[in-house]
Tab-separated table of C-alpha atoms and ligand atoms in Angstrom:
chain	number	residue	atom	x	y	z
N	12	MET	CA	-19.677	48.677	21.049
N	13	LEU	CA	-19.529	45.415	18.461
N	14	THR	CA	-22.720	45.768	15.876
N	15	LYS	CA	-24.147	42.298	15.078
N	16	PRO	CA	-22.652	41.658	12.429
N	17	ILE	CA	-19.033	41.686	13.707
N	18	LEU	CA	-20.131	40.000	16.339
N	19	GLY	CA	-22.152	37.399	14.265
N	20	SER	CA	-18.286	36.502	12.622
N	21	LEU	CA	-17.275	36.559	15.540
N	22	LEU	CA	-18.912	33.896	16.382
N	23	THR	CA	-18.471	31.765	13.554
N	24	ALA	CA	-15.193	32.445	13.719
N	25	ALA	CA	-14.930	30.191	17.536
N	26	LEU	CA	-17.619	28.102	15.730
N	27	LEU	CA	-15.076	27.373	12.906
N	28	SER	CA	-11.599	26.804	15.130
N	29	ALA	CA	-13.646	24.426	17.105
N	30	ALA	CA	-14.905	22.391	14.000
N	31	GLY	CA	-10.694	21.978	13.087
N	32	SER	CA	-9.882	21.652	16.296
N	33	VAL	CA	-11.968	18.378	15.198
N	34	LEU	CA	-11.220	18.051	12.119
N	35	ALA	CA	-7.170	17.629	13.372
N	36	GLN	CA	-7.457	14.849	15.937
N	37	GLU	CA	-9.237	12.821	12.723
N	38	GLN	CA	-6.406	11.035	10.968
N	39	THR	CA	-5.815	11.418	7.595
N	40	LEU	CA	-3.680	11.226	4.756
N	41	ASN	CA	-3.985	12.379	1.351
N	42	LEU	CA	-2.399	10.364	-1.332
N	43	TYR	CA	-1.363	11.834	-5.311
N	44	SER	CA	-1.591	8.489	-7.811
N	45	ALA	CA	-0.318	7.586	-11.058
N	46	ARG	CA	-2.134	3.847	-9.738
N	47	HIS	CA	-6.188	3.036	-10.090
N	48	TYR	CA	-6.889	-0.396	-10.132
N	49	GLN	CA	-9.490	-2.299	-8.959
N	50	THR	CA	-7.945	-3.709	-6.486
N	51	ASP	CA	-6.669	-0.002	-4.835
N	52	GLU	CA	-10.509	-0.295	-2.702
N	53	ALA	CA	-9.711	-3.213	-0.811
N	54	LEU	CA	-6.236	-1.792	-0.264
N	55	TYR	CA	-6.869	1.757	0.830
N	56	GLY	CA	-9.618	-0.024	2.884
N	57	ASN	CA	-7.934	-2.027	4.806
N	58	PHE	CA	-4.909	0.370	5.602
N	59	THR	CA	-7.992	2.305	7.344
N	60	LYS	CA	-9.540	-0.525	8.944
N	61	ALA	CA	-6.007	-1.121	10.784
N	62	THR	CA	-4.733	2.566	11.334
N	63	GLY	CA	-8.241	4.372	11.566
N	64	ILE	CA	-6.355	7.255	9.065
N	65	LYS	CA	-8.605	8.128	6.499
N	66	ILE	CA	-7.017	8.240	2.295
N	67	ASN	CA	-7.639	10.752	0.628
N	68	ARG	CA	-6.951	10.474	-3.018
N	69	VAL	CA	-6.584	12.310	-6.018
N	70	ASP	CA	-6.020	10.163	-9.428
N	71	ALA	CA	-3.818	11.778	-12.291
N	72	ASP	CA	-1.255	10.203	-14.510
N	73	ASP	CA	2.046	10.818	-13.549
N	74	ALA	CA	2.972	13.512	-15.637
N	75	GLY	CA	-0.492	15.572	-14.070
N	76	ILE	CA	0.964	14.429	-10.979
N	77	LEU	CA	4.442	16.269	-11.011
N	78	ALA	CA	2.932	19.760	-12.454
N	79	ARG	CA	0.497	19.383	-10.039
N	80	LEU	CA	2.630	19.395	-7.131
N	81	LYS	CA	5.486	22.086	-8.752
N	82	ALA	CA	1.933	24.271	-9.456
N	83	GLU	CA	1.770	23.353	-5.259
N	84	GLY	CA	4.091	24.139	-4.224
N	85	ALA	CA	5.403	24.655	-0.268
N	86	ALA	CA	1.150	24.906	-0.055
N	87	SER	CA	1.114	21.310	-1.446
N	88	PRO	CA	-1.205	18.722	0.720
N	89	ALA	CA	0.489	15.995	-0.649
N	90	ASP	CA	1.395	13.453	1.836
N	91	VAL	CA	2.579	10.332	-0.254
N	92	ILE	CA	3.714	10.768	-4.331
N	93	LEU	CA	2.319	6.645	-6.486
N	94	LEU	CA	4.075	6.284	-9.657
N	95	VAL	CA	4.934	3.920	-12.255
N	96	ASP	CA	8.577	3.840	-13.077
N	97	ALA	CA	12.057	4.363	-12.203
N	98	ALA	CA	12.563	6.852	-14.350
N	99	ARG	CA	9.619	8.734	-13.209
N	100	LEU	CA	10.347	8.379	-9.437
N	101	GLY	CA	14.304	9.106	-10.530
N	102	LYS	CA	12.927	12.747	-12.147
N	103	ALA	CA	10.453	13.505	-9.583
N	104	ASP	CA	13.835	13.168	-6.811
N	105	MET	CA	16.102	15.387	-8.637
N	106	ASP	CA	13.361	18.135	-8.981
N	107	GLY	CA	12.657	18.164	-5.122
N	108	LEU	CA	9.777	16.779	-4.855
N	109	PHE	CA	10.077	14.443	-2.946
N	110	LEU	CA	11.956	14.097	1.207
N	111	PRO	CA	14.122	11.069	2.312
N	112	ILE	CA	12.342	8.866	5.156
N	113	LYS	CA	14.351	6.517	7.898
N	114	SER	CA	12.256	3.543	8.053
N	115	ALA	CA	13.845	-0.097	9.439
N	116	LYS	CA	10.798	-1.771	8.208
N	117	LEU	CA	10.999	-0.337	4.677
N	118	GLU	CA	15.039	-1.642	4.953
N	119	ALA	CA	14.421	-4.935	5.883
N	120	ALA	CA	11.209	-4.995	3.858
N	121	ILE	CA	12.194	-3.817	0.385
N	122	PRO	CA	15.216	-4.983	-1.495
N	123	ALA	CA	18.451	-2.298	-1.804
N	124	GLN	CA	18.346	-1.992	-5.490
N	125	LEU	CA	14.679	-1.320	-5.549
N	126	ARG	CA	15.632	1.761	-4.359
N	127	ALA	CA	16.302	5.446	-4.470
N	128	LYS	CA	20.186	5.689	-3.488
N	129	PRO	CA	19.605	5.959	0.613
N	130	SER	CA	21.935	9.424	1.287
N	131	ALA	CA	22.467	11.032	5.403
N	132	GLU	CA	19.056	11.973	5.600
N	133	GLY	CA	17.155	8.797	4.380
N	134	THR	CA	15.776	7.306	0.962
N	135	THR	CA	12.919	9.237	-0.866
N	136	TRP	CA	11.248	6.345	-2.979
N	137	PHE	CA	10.386	2.838	-3.235
N	138	GLY	CA	9.980	0.432	-5.294
N	139	PHE	CA	6.803	-1.892	-4.557
N	140	SER	CA	5.998	-3.611	-7.144
N	141	THR	CA	7.764	-5.188	-10.630
N	142	ARG	CA	6.985	-5.273	-13.674
N	143	ALA	CA	9.765	-6.997	-17.062
N	144	ARG	CA	10.423	-5.386	-20.308
N	145	ILE	CA	9.646	-7.747	-22.629
N	146	VAL	CA	9.841	-8.919	-26.124
N	147	VAL	CA	7.064	-10.070	-28.510
N	148	TYR	CA	7.279	-11.894	-32.188
N	149	ASN	CA	4.831	-12.720	-34.602
N	150	LYS	CA	5.420	-16.901	-33.965
N	151	MET	CA	4.679	-16.870	-38.747
N	152	ARG	CA	7.446	-14.257	-39.294
N	153	VAL	CA	10.305	-14.079	-36.671
N	154	LYS	CA	12.048	-17.326	-34.566
N	155	LYS	CA	12.313	-16.837	-31.203
N	156	SER	CA	16.127	-17.116	-31.458
N	157	ASP	CA	16.529	-14.313	-33.627
N	158	VAL	CA	15.258	-11.698	-30.450
N	159	ASP	CA	15.718	-13.705	-27.863
N	160	THR	CA	18.527	-10.860	-26.554
N	161	TYR	CA	17.526	-7.504	-26.384
N	162	GLU	CA	21.301	-6.418	-28.068
N	163	ALA	CA	19.589	-9.161	-31.265
N	164	LEU	CA	16.796	-6.140	-31.596
N	165	ALA	CA	19.618	-3.802	-33.314
N	166	ASP	CA	20.955	-7.299	-35.067
N	167	PRO	CA	21.068	-6.044	-39.810
N	168	LYS	CA	19.198	-9.678	-39.475
N	169	ASN	CA	15.755	-8.052	-37.701
N	170	LYS	CA	16.124	-5.232	-40.572
N	171	GLY	CA	12.706	-3.474	-41.115
N	172	LEU	CA	10.785	-6.028	-38.112
N	173	LEU	CA	10.928	-3.734	-34.647
N	174	CYS	CA	7.873	-1.785	-32.669
N	175	THR	CA	8.842	0.495	-30.101
N	176	ARG	CA	6.801	3.098	-28.835
N	177	SER	CA	8.608	6.690	-28.391
N	178	GLY	CA	12.044	6.386	-27.245
N	179	ALA	CA	11.529	9.009	-24.733
N	180	HIS	CA	8.914	7.767	-22.858
N	181	PRO	CA	9.579	6.526	-19.686
N	182	TYR	CA	9.697	3.118	-19.685
N	183	ASN	CA	12.429	3.140	-22.963
N	184	LEU	CA	14.017	5.794	-20.818
N	185	SER	CA	14.368	2.966	-18.069
N	186	LEU	CA	15.358	-0.279	-20.344
N	187	PHE	CA	18.502	1.912	-22.014
N	188	GLY	CA	18.957	3.559	-18.848
N	189	ALA	CA	19.265	0.310	-18.067
N	190	VAL	CA	21.527	-0.788	-21.261
N	191	THR	CA	23.609	1.959	-20.342
N	192	GLU	CA	24.556	0.179	-16.824
N	193	HIS	CA	24.857	-3.327	-18.797
N	194	LEU	CA	26.930	-2.393	-21.771
N	195	GLY	CA	28.821	1.029	-20.959
N	196	ASP	CA	27.979	3.876	-23.548
N	197	VAL	CA	28.956	4.333	-26.174
N	198	LYS	CA	28.124	0.069	-26.906
N	199	THR	CA	24.313	1.488	-25.959
N	200	GLU	CA	24.478	4.604	-28.416
N	201	ALA	CA	25.689	1.577	-31.201
N	202	TRP	CA	23.158	-0.672	-30.211
N	203	LEU	CA	20.014	2.267	-30.267
N	204	LYS	CA	20.983	3.471	-33.762
N	205	GLY	CA	21.012	-0.085	-34.664
N	206	LEU	CA	17.552	-0.830	-33.088
N	207	VAL	CA	16.713	2.506	-35.260
N	208	ALA	CA	18.009	0.816	-37.947
N	209	ASN	CA	15.773	-1.624	-37.667
N	210	MET	CA	12.393	-0.057	-37.301
N	211	ALA	CA	9.204	-1.683	-38.881
N	212	ARG	CA	8.074	1.736	-38.835
N	213	ALA	CA	8.040	4.795	-36.497
N	214	PRO	CA	7.179	4.661	-33.110
N	215	LYS	CA	4.042	5.806	-31.632
N	216	GLY	CA	1.740	4.183	-29.518
N	217	GLY	CA	1.535	2.536	-26.446
N	218	ASP	CA	3.109	-1.410	-25.666
N	219	THR	CA	-0.333	-2.648	-26.676
N	220	ASP	CA	-0.489	-1.400	-29.509
N	221	GLN	CA	2.470	-2.878	-30.751
N	222	ILE	CA	1.880	-5.791	-28.830
N	223	LYS	CA	-1.450	-5.777	-31.609
N	224	GLY	CA	1.344	-4.513	-34.189
N	225	VAL	CA	3.054	-8.203	-33.833
N	226	ALA	CA	-0.667	-9.999	-34.335
N	227	SER	CA	-0.961	-8.223	-37.151
N	228	GLY	CA	2.265	-9.496	-39.257
N	229	GLU	CA	3.227	-5.263	-39.179
N	230	CYS	CA	5.521	-5.568	-36.951
N	231	GLY	CA	7.822	-8.355	-36.416
N	232	VAL	CA	9.372	-8.070	-32.417
N	233	ALA	CA	8.001	-5.561	-30.211
N	234	LEU	CA	8.703	-4.172	-26.776
N	235	THR	CA	6.207	-4.439	-24.228
N	236	ASN	CA	5.667	-4.120	-20.046
N	237	SER	CA	4.496	-7.572	-19.156
N	238	TYR	CA	1.827	-6.040	-17.445
N	239	TYR	CA	0.019	-5.649	-21.280
N	240	LEU	CA	0.357	-8.957	-21.954
N	241	ALA	CA	-0.924	-10.229	-19.108
N	242	ARG	CA	-3.944	-8.379	-19.287
N	243	MET	CA	-4.259	-9.365	-22.834
N	244	MET	CA	-4.175	-12.469	-21.548
N	245	ARG	CA	-6.690	-12.632	-19.185
N	246	SER	CA	-9.186	-10.686	-21.521
N	247	THR	CA	-11.974	-12.176	-22.730
N	248	ASP	CA	-12.647	-10.059	-25.230
N	249	PRO	CA	-12.501	-12.690	-28.875
N	250	GLU	CA	-10.089	-9.529	-31.249
N	251	ASP	CA	-6.900	-10.304	-27.487
N	252	LYS	CA	-7.725	-13.825	-27.347
N	253	ALA	CA	-7.223	-14.218	-31.390
N	254	ALA	CA	-3.920	-11.390	-30.961
N	255	VAL	CA	-2.193	-13.577	-28.184
N	256	GLU	CA	-2.496	-16.696	-30.345
N	257	LYS	CA	-0.307	-15.302	-32.921
N	258	ILE	CA	2.524	-13.762	-30.207
N	259	GLY	CA	5.416	-15.826	-28.761
N	260	VAL	CA	6.648	-14.379	-25.566
N	261	VAL	CA	10.468	-13.518	-24.354
N	262	PHE	CA	12.129	-12.680	-21.633
N	263	PRO	CA	15.466	-11.175	-22.947
N	264	ASN	CA	19.003	-11.896	-21.666
N	265	GLN	CA	18.453	-15.315	-19.998
N	266	GLN	CA	22.121	-16.146	-20.324
N	267	THR	CA	23.696	-12.754	-19.392
N	268	TRP	CA	22.751	-10.635	-17.301
N	269	GLY	CA	18.892	-10.857	-16.880
N	270	THR	CA	15.258	-9.331	-17.983
N	271	HIS	CA	15.265	-5.314	-17.375
N	272	VAL	CA	12.595	-4.964	-14.474
N	273	ASN	CA	11.823	-1.652	-12.939
N	274	VAL	CA	9.063	-0.709	-10.389
N	275	ALA	CA	6.502	1.217	-9.666
N	276	GLY	CA	6.785	3.007	-6.576
N	277	ALA	CA	5.433	5.495	-3.303
N	278	ALA	CA	7.713	8.502	-1.967
N	279	VAL	CA	6.951	10.928	0.513
N	280	ALA	CA	5.815	14.230	-0.390
N	281	LYS	CA	8.621	16.942	0.226
N	282	ASN	CA	6.049	19.474	1.769
N	283	VAL	CA	4.129	16.896	3.780
N	284	LYS	CA	1.961	17.539	6.524
N	285	ASN	CA	1.046	14.363	7.832
N	286	LEU	CA	4.606	12.458	8.083
N	287	PRO	CA	3.641	9.911	10.939
N	288	ASN	CA	0.717	8.824	8.908
N	289	ALA	CA	3.084	8.638	5.374
N	290	VAL	CA	5.550	6.594	7.032
N	291	LYS	CA	2.735	4.639	8.147
N	292	PHE	CA	1.580	4.047	4.963
N	293	MET	CA	4.441	3.362	3.057
N	294	GLU	CA	5.377	0.911	5.422
N	295	TYR	CA	1.864	-0.833	5.662
N	296	LEU	CA	2.660	-0.829	1.345
N	297	ALA	CA	5.168	-3.573	2.235
N	298	SER	CA	3.023	-5.770	4.215
N	299	PRO	CA	2.174	-9.372	2.083
N	300	ALA	CA	-1.028	-8.427	2.420
N	301	ALA	CA	-1.085	-5.084	0.690
N	302	GLN	CA	1.934	-5.824	-1.338
N	303	ASN	CA	-0.918	-8.726	-2.906
N	304	TYR	CA	-3.401	-5.999	-3.619
N	305	PHE	CA	-0.686	-3.571	-4.803
N	306	ALA	CA	0.728	-6.071	-7.361
N	307	ASP	CA	-1.886	-7.416	-8.388
N	308	GLY	CA	-3.970	-4.347	-9.610
N	309	ASN	CA	-1.524	-4.222	-12.480
N	310	ASN	CA	-0.340	-7.987	-13.144
N	311	GLU	CA	2.803	-7.350	-11.505
N	312	TRP	CA	5.130	-8.857	-9.151
N	313	PRO	CA	4.759	-7.845	-5.272
N	314	VAL	CA	8.764	-7.010	-4.273
N	315	VAL	CA	8.218	-8.318	-0.911
N	316	ALA	CA	10.322	-11.968	-0.207
N	317	ASN	CA	7.306	-13.375	1.424
N	318	ALA	CA	4.715	-11.773	-0.806
N	319	LYS	CA	2.959	-14.549	-3.007
N	320	VAL	CA	2.126	-14.218	-6.331
N	321	ASN	CA	-1.847	-16.377	-7.467
N	322	ASN	CA	-1.619	-14.942	-11.386
N	323	PRO	CA	-2.449	-17.284	-13.917
N	324	ALA	CA	-1.241	-14.777	-17.126
N	325	LEU	CA	2.074	-13.937	-15.573
N	326	GLN	CA	2.638	-18.270	-14.321
N	327	ALA	CA	1.762	-18.994	-18.130
N	328	MET	CA	4.609	-15.735	-19.262
N	329	THR	CA	7.676	-16.943	-17.546
N	330	GLY	CA	6.801	-20.656	-16.626
N	331	GLY	CA	6.794	-19.461	-13.257
N	332	SER	CA	10.109	-17.791	-12.638
N	333	PHE	CA	12.389	-15.950	-14.928
N	334	LYS	CA	16.108	-14.471	-14.337
N	335	SER	CA	15.727	-9.966	-14.028
N	336	GLU	CA	19.198	-8.027	-14.400
N	337	THR	CA	20.141	-7.216	-10.130
N	338	ILE	CA	21.713	-3.305	-11.509
N	339	PRO	CA	20.563	-0.054	-8.988
N	340	ILE	CA	16.416	0.570	-10.255
N	341	SER	CA	18.267	3.738	-9.489
N	342	ALA	CA	21.536	4.419	-11.541
N	343	VAL	CA	18.777	3.564	-13.887
N	344	ALA	CA	17.162	6.080	-13.283
N	345	ASN	CA	19.682	8.408	-13.286
N	346	ASN	CA	20.912	8.035	-17.051
N	347	GLN	CA	17.899	8.964	-17.832
N	348	THR	CA	18.822	12.401	-18.921
N	349	LYS	CA	22.512	10.755	-20.604
N	350	VAL	CA	19.695	8.132	-22.587
N	351	GLN	CA	17.830	11.462	-24.036
N	352	GLN	CA	21.455	13.134	-25.253
N	353	MET	CA	21.736	9.679	-27.507
N	354	LEU	CA	18.144	9.282	-28.825
N	355	ASP	CA	18.819	12.608	-29.550
N	356	ARG	CA	21.989	12.247	-30.969
N	357	VAL	CA	20.796	8.868	-33.379
N	358	GLY	CA	17.112	10.705	-33.995
N	359	TYR	CA	15.539	8.313	-32.113
N	360	LYS	CA	12.029	10.028	-31.970
K	401	LIG	FE1	2.401	0.943	-18.421
């Protein structure tokens, strides 16, 4: 005979399993995101509205997401991962955290140079917005024509003027990886040595700190991602407005190989639990409406050809358009180990 507690737990188990099958019918997507912006609610809400697929979000920074994925291993509930910067996407890819997918829609919508190199199994990650790594300079201290290429930043004429964040930060690893593609290893290492020799101060802080350093005059010239400057240009804070007045902006290498452009991107998780929903979501991110939310949320540019940009700061910064590099961003991402070794050799902290 069954005793009451056992009968009770059997009933509970039966109820739970019934609940489980109901839950299984509810379409969900588990998103691990390193991007969190005001436009996200609309971005994700429209996907749920169109597909009925509910999005469960885990928000963390890039390093936190990668650590979590590694700790969770095969049990990870993550379906799609959003990361910023090609170096980080490339690192996660090398660590085996992504599942290659084949999607005719994504291949048609995303330019080939803005995604991972495809293998026979498919493509692991796709860029969904772009940002430029640009030069800002103090208009009182520096002439624009002296800092209008990345190469010029290492020229002895700019000694004591340069500020950057850490050389090992992904944004710099990607820029230096791109320069390696353009100039080759030997010239790139000599260039990095020149950057170190031109520093106004030891590398520290984030990109916004470099912009402020240029505005205050502590730095003559600095590198920043375009969206940090756009954010400051759109700010209503009087201090930001005053800072913006003091600086000039250059999209470097317009006469040669173009300005270095990086991506924010997404990938399907290696241990994906809802594969069809994950692919659907990736394809949704490439739709023109989603592209606008995705890019606008962080003052970036959409990657899809027919998506419109309506951002006054980006317009003011570029005068409408600029020449960007055309090398594959996957090659840039794959140079990061080599770049780190060069940084160690030249003493770029
Ligand atoms: Fe950033």
